[in-house]
Amino acid sequence: MKILFASSEVWPLIKTGGLGDVAYSLPHALQQQGIDIRIVLPAYQDVLKKLKSFQILGWLTLKLAAKEYNVRILQTQHEKFSLPIWLVDCAALFDRRGNPYSNLEGHDWSDNAERFALFSLAVARLAMDDLNLAWKPDVVHSNDWQTGLISAFLDQEAAHPKRVFTLHNLAYGGYFSQQEFQRLQLPSQWWSPEGVEFYGNMSMIKAGIIYSDQVTTVSPRYAKEICTPEFGYGLAGVLLHRQYKLTGILNGIDPEVWNPNTDPLLPYHYSTKQLNTGKRKNKQALLESNGIKVTKETLAAPLLGMVSRLVEQKGVDMIIEAMPQLLENSNANFIFIGTGHPSIEAQLLELKQHHPQRVMVSIEYSEAKAHLLEAGCDLFMMPSRFEPCGLNQLYSLRYGTLPIVHRTGGLADTVVDVKSDNATGFVFDTATTKELIKTIQRALTLFSDKKRWNQLQHNAMQQDFSWNKSALKYIQLYQ
Ligand code: ADP
Ligand code: GLC
């Protein structure tokens, strides 16, 4: 079976969040099951810089916004990849400094509609084998709003491959104005409530939902949640009506990239066997790298961490609100790594300023720091208001760092509260600061019961969240 997998980010070439991890690990898991798969993404400047060499597969002439784009399609290899990577190289739209969606000041690129419409059009043409490569996929698998128009473009072809669309986060809908829709000169028949139109605007994520043969989300629970007004972002009705083609398949993780026993980003390796010493040494390294004077007491005190995009979804504001009480009533220390909303960044930095020995904050994107945090902390905080799947709680489980999570989406599907058998973490039912504080206090009380704590860590580390099961579910769906 041949699959063309389209994503706007793919780790380690380019990543802003979990989509990048999944767009790397899922295709590799599928390949291990014998699927012939290729990944396609835009040739951003940051991606081109990382390549040692590439081959030109051909040129596509694409009409969009009353222009003719001559787009180069590149094929490249990378030491981390065992499958071909295709790049849509259009310098005018992708060869710039900044991240895939925004400029260096953090503002969305003003031509995002054109950028991702062009990318989607190019992928659709590749899927129709316009380059005569004698490789036509059976299924095109696209991901999130940036690739939503692929299915719509393919809809115009008689003999198109099947289309699977995965919703990683419905909160980002790829909304653009009707003027923009017209300016891009997209097919007028798409402009309908049964097409891309969404309350007077265009929605690229809706295009993916409407025009795909199958729609998936990244956890079973989120597949149900998005059919309700609370989580549906205005699309609950559209999704409810299409439940016949909606499936929730839990994300997996790459067990090689996230393995505390081999992780090259950790100073000390450990498994369930050298758990206590391994974690203690990493904790010391983590504290020291943050300029903390490490004593016996600091090492013994619970350390709670968070790695996150600093946005409303992640509930970091609740943690900030809880901090005065937590600092006052416990000996716990806290560490945060993240970037995002300027006001959240500023509040975290202020906390650090007031409690330099107890609150550590890095406002940056750093994989090395994220891995060390996972290994060195005792608890990981993830009180997300909603969470399509979440990967950090899965990394935390594997590193024996017990997650504290809100019972929503993929967090609910993957973490079992201490009140149940086979517990792996701490789960609370309503996303309020009060509930969060209560749950953190529950965790801190248990932290002093070393025997029970170790048992929980062992349970957590023994969970299997590799792609084995989920990759087979995708294959069934493709079939
Ligand atoms: P989301 O995709 O909503 O951001 P996930 O939990 O699925 O949430 O995935 C987030 C991914 O991004 C994880 O791999 C996490 O380690 C990584 N990440 C987020 N922020 C940072 C950061 N500041 N530095 C390093 N890695 C980060
Ligand atoms: C999104 C979601 C996150 C999910 C990730 C990968 O960014 O917010 O919950 O884990 O995609 O699917």
Short mmCIF file of N, CA, C and O in Angstrom, two decimals, residues 270-280 377-379 396-402 418 422-426 443 445-463:
data_model
loop_
_atom_site.label_atom_id
_atom_site.label_comp_id
_atom_site.label_asym_id
_atom_site.label_seq_id
_atom_site.Cartn_x
_atom_site.Cartn_y
_atom_site.Cartn_z
N TYR A 270 18.82 5.74 32.82
CA TYR A 270 18.19 4.88 33.82
C TYR A 270 17.02 4.13 33.21
O TYR A 270 16.48 4.52 32.18
N SER A 271 16.66 3.04 33.88
CA SER A 271 15.44 2.31 33.52
C SER A 271 14.73 2.05 34.84
O SER A 271 15.09 2.66 35.85
N THR A 272 13.78 1.13 34.86
CA THR A 272 13.13 0.85 36.15
C THR A 272 14.15 0.32 37.15
O THR A 272 13.93 0.41 38.35
N LYS A 273 15.27 -0.18 36.65
CA LYS A 273 16.26 -0.78 37.57
C LYS A 273 17.03 0.26 38.39
O LYS A 273 17.06 0.17 39.60
N GLN A 274 17.62 1.23 37.73
CA GLN A 274 18.38 2.23 38.51
C GLN A 274 17.55 3.50 38.64
O GLN A 274 18.06 4.61 38.55
N LEU A 275 16.28 3.32 38.89
CA LEU A 275 15.34 4.44 38.85
C LEU A 275 15.70 5.56 39.83
O LEU A 275 15.84 6.72 39.44
N ASN A 276 15.87 5.19 41.10
CA ASN A 276 16.07 6.25 42.10
C ASN A 276 17.37 7.02 41.90
O ASN A 276 17.36 8.25 41.86
N THR A 277 18.46 6.29 41.71
CA THR A 277 19.74 6.98 41.50
C THR A 277 19.71 7.74 40.18
O THR A 277 20.18 8.88 40.11
N GLY A 278 19.18 7.11 39.14
CA GLY A 278 19.15 7.75 37.83
C GLY A 278 18.39 9.06 37.87
O GLY A 278 18.87 10.09 37.41
N LYS A 279 17.24 9.03 38.48
CA LYS A 279 16.44 10.26 38.51
C LYS A 279 17.09 11.32 39.40
O LYS A 279 17.08 12.50 39.09
N ARG A 280 17.68 10.85 40.51
CA ARG A 280 18.30 11.83 41.42
C ARG A 280 19.47 12.56 40.74
O ARG A 280 19.61 13.78 40.84
N CYS A 377 12.53 15.75 36.83
CA CYS A 377 11.41 16.13 37.69
C CYS A 377 10.76 14.91 38.34
O CYS A 377 10.89 13.78 37.87
N ASP A 378 10.04 15.15 39.42
CA ASP A 378 9.25 14.09 40.06
C ASP A 378 7.84 14.08 39.50
O ASP A 378 7.22 13.02 39.37
N LEU A 379 7.33 15.26 39.18
CA LEU A 379 5.95 15.37 38.70
C LEU A 379 5.92 16.28 37.47
O LEU A 379 6.69 17.24 37.37
N SER A 396 6.41 11.75 29.98
CA SER A 396 6.58 11.77 31.45
C SER A 396 6.41 10.37 32.02
O SER A 396 7.21 9.93 32.85
N LEU A 397 5.39 9.65 31.58
CA LEU A 397 5.16 8.28 32.08
C LEU A 397 6.41 7.44 31.83
O LEU A 397 6.89 6.74 32.71
N ARG A 398 6.93 7.57 30.64
CA ARG A 398 8.09 6.74 30.28
C ARG A 398 9.34 7.10 31.08
O ARG A 398 10.23 6.29 31.27
N TYR A 399 9.40 8.35 31.55
CA TYR A 399 10.57 8.80 32.32
C TYR A 399 10.32 8.70 33.82
O TYR A 399 11.09 9.23 34.63
N GLY A 400 9.21 8.06 34.22
CA GLY A 400 8.91 7.89 35.64
C GLY A 400 8.60 9.19 36.35
O GLY A 400 8.81 9.33 37.56
N THR A 401 8.10 10.16 35.59
CA THR A 401 7.76 11.48 36.13
C THR A 401 6.24 11.56 36.14
O THR A 401 5.62 11.68 35.09
N LEU A 402 5.64 11.44 37.32
CA LEU A 402 4.20 11.20 37.35
C LEU A 402 3.41 12.43 36.88
O LEU A 402 3.61 13.54 37.38
N VAL A 418 -4.46 7.83 40.96
CA VAL A 418 -4.04 6.97 42.08
C VAL A 418 -5.19 6.27 42.80
O VAL A 418 -4.97 5.28 43.47
N ASN A 422 -3.72 0.02 39.14
CA ASN A 422 -2.75 0.30 38.08
C ASN A 422 -2.57 1.78 37.80
O ASN A 422 -2.45 2.21 36.65
N ALA A 423 -2.58 2.55 38.87
CA ALA A 423 -2.50 4.01 38.73
C ALA A 423 -1.15 4.42 38.16
O ALA A 423 -0.12 3.76 38.36
N THR A 424 -1.16 5.53 37.41
CA THR A 424 0.08 6.04 36.82
C THR A 424 0.27 7.54 37.06
O THR A 424 1.25 8.12 36.59
N GLY A 425 -0.70 8.19 37.72
CA GLY A 425 -0.56 9.63 37.90
C GLY A 425 -1.73 10.20 38.69
O GLY A 425 -2.39 9.49 39.45
N PHE A 426 -1.99 11.48 38.46
CA PHE A 426 -3.01 12.19 39.23
C PHE A 426 -3.95 12.90 38.26
O PHE A 426 -3.50 13.66 37.40
N ALA A 443 -0.77 14.85 45.40
CA ALA A 443 0.47 14.26 44.86
C ALA A 443 1.63 14.47 45.83
O ALA A 443 2.44 13.57 46.07
N THR A 445 1.53 14.85 49.05
CA THR A 445 1.38 13.99 50.23
C THR A 445 1.90 12.58 49.91
O THR A 445 2.65 11.99 50.68
N LEU A 446 1.54 12.10 48.76
CA LEU A 446 1.96 10.74 48.37
C LEU A 446 3.47 10.66 48.13
O LEU A 446 4.08 9.60 48.28
N PHE A 447 4.05 11.80 47.76
CA PHE A 447 5.48 11.83 47.45
C PHE A 447 6.32 11.37 48.64
O PHE A 447 7.41 10.80 48.47
N SER A 448 5.81 11.60 49.86
CA SER A 448 6.61 11.19 51.02
C SER A 448 6.47 9.68 51.32
O SER A 448 7.25 9.14 52.09
N ASP A 449 5.51 9.02 50.69
CA ASP A 449 5.39 7.57 50.84
C ASP A 449 6.21 6.90 49.73
O ASP A 449 5.71 6.58 48.65
N LYS A 450 7.52 6.74 50.02
CA LYS A 450 8.45 6.34 48.95
C LYS A 450 8.10 4.99 48.31
O LYS A 450 8.30 4.79 47.11
N LYS A 451 7.55 4.08 49.12
CA LYS A 451 7.27 2.76 48.58
C LYS A 451 6.15 2.85 47.53
O LYS A 451 6.27 2.35 46.41
N ARG A 452 5.10 3.54 47.91
CA ARG A 452 3.95 3.72 47.01
C ARG A 452 4.37 4.51 45.76
O ARG A 452 3.96 4.22 44.65
N TRP A 453 5.20 5.53 46.00
CA TRP A 453 5.67 6.39 44.89
C TRP A 453 6.43 5.56 43.84
O TRP A 453 6.19 5.66 42.65
N ASN A 454 7.33 4.70 44.37
CA ASN A 454 8.10 3.85 43.47
C ASN A 454 7.22 2.91 42.67
O ASN A 454 7.47 2.66 41.49
N GLN A 455 6.20 2.43 43.33
CA GLN A 455 5.27 1.51 42.66
C GLN A 455 4.56 2.24 41.51
O GLN A 455 4.44 1.73 40.40
N LEU A 456 4.14 3.47 41.79
CA LEU A 456 3.48 4.28 40.75
C LEU A 456 4.43 4.53 39.58
O LEU A 456 4.05 4.44 38.41
N GLN A 457 5.68 4.86 39.92
CA GLN A 457 6.66 5.12 38.85
C GLN A 457 6.87 3.88 37.98
O GLN A 457 6.94 3.97 36.76
N HIS A 458 6.94 2.72 38.64
CA HIS A 458 7.11 1.48 37.88
C HIS A 458 5.91 1.26 36.96
O HIS A 458 6.08 0.93 35.78
N ASN A 459 4.72 1.43 37.50
CA ASN A 459 3.51 1.28 36.66
C ASN A 459 3.60 2.21 35.45
O ASN A 459 3.34 1.82 34.32
N ALA A 460 3.95 3.47 35.74
CA ALA A 460 3.99 4.48 34.67
C ALA A 460 4.99 4.07 33.59
O ALA A 460 4.68 4.09 32.39
N MET A 461 6.17 3.66 34.03
CA MET A 461 7.24 3.37 33.06
C MET A 461 6.96 2.10 32.26
O MET A 461 7.53 1.91 31.19
N GLN A 462 6.09 1.25 32.79
CA GLN A 462 5.82 0.00 32.07
C GLN A 462 4.67 0.12 31.06
O GLN A 462 4.38 -0.83 30.35
N GLN A 463 4.03 1.27 31.00
CA GLN A 463 2.95 1.45 30.02
C GLN A 463 3.54 1.40 28.61
O GLN A 463 4.63 1.89 28.38
#
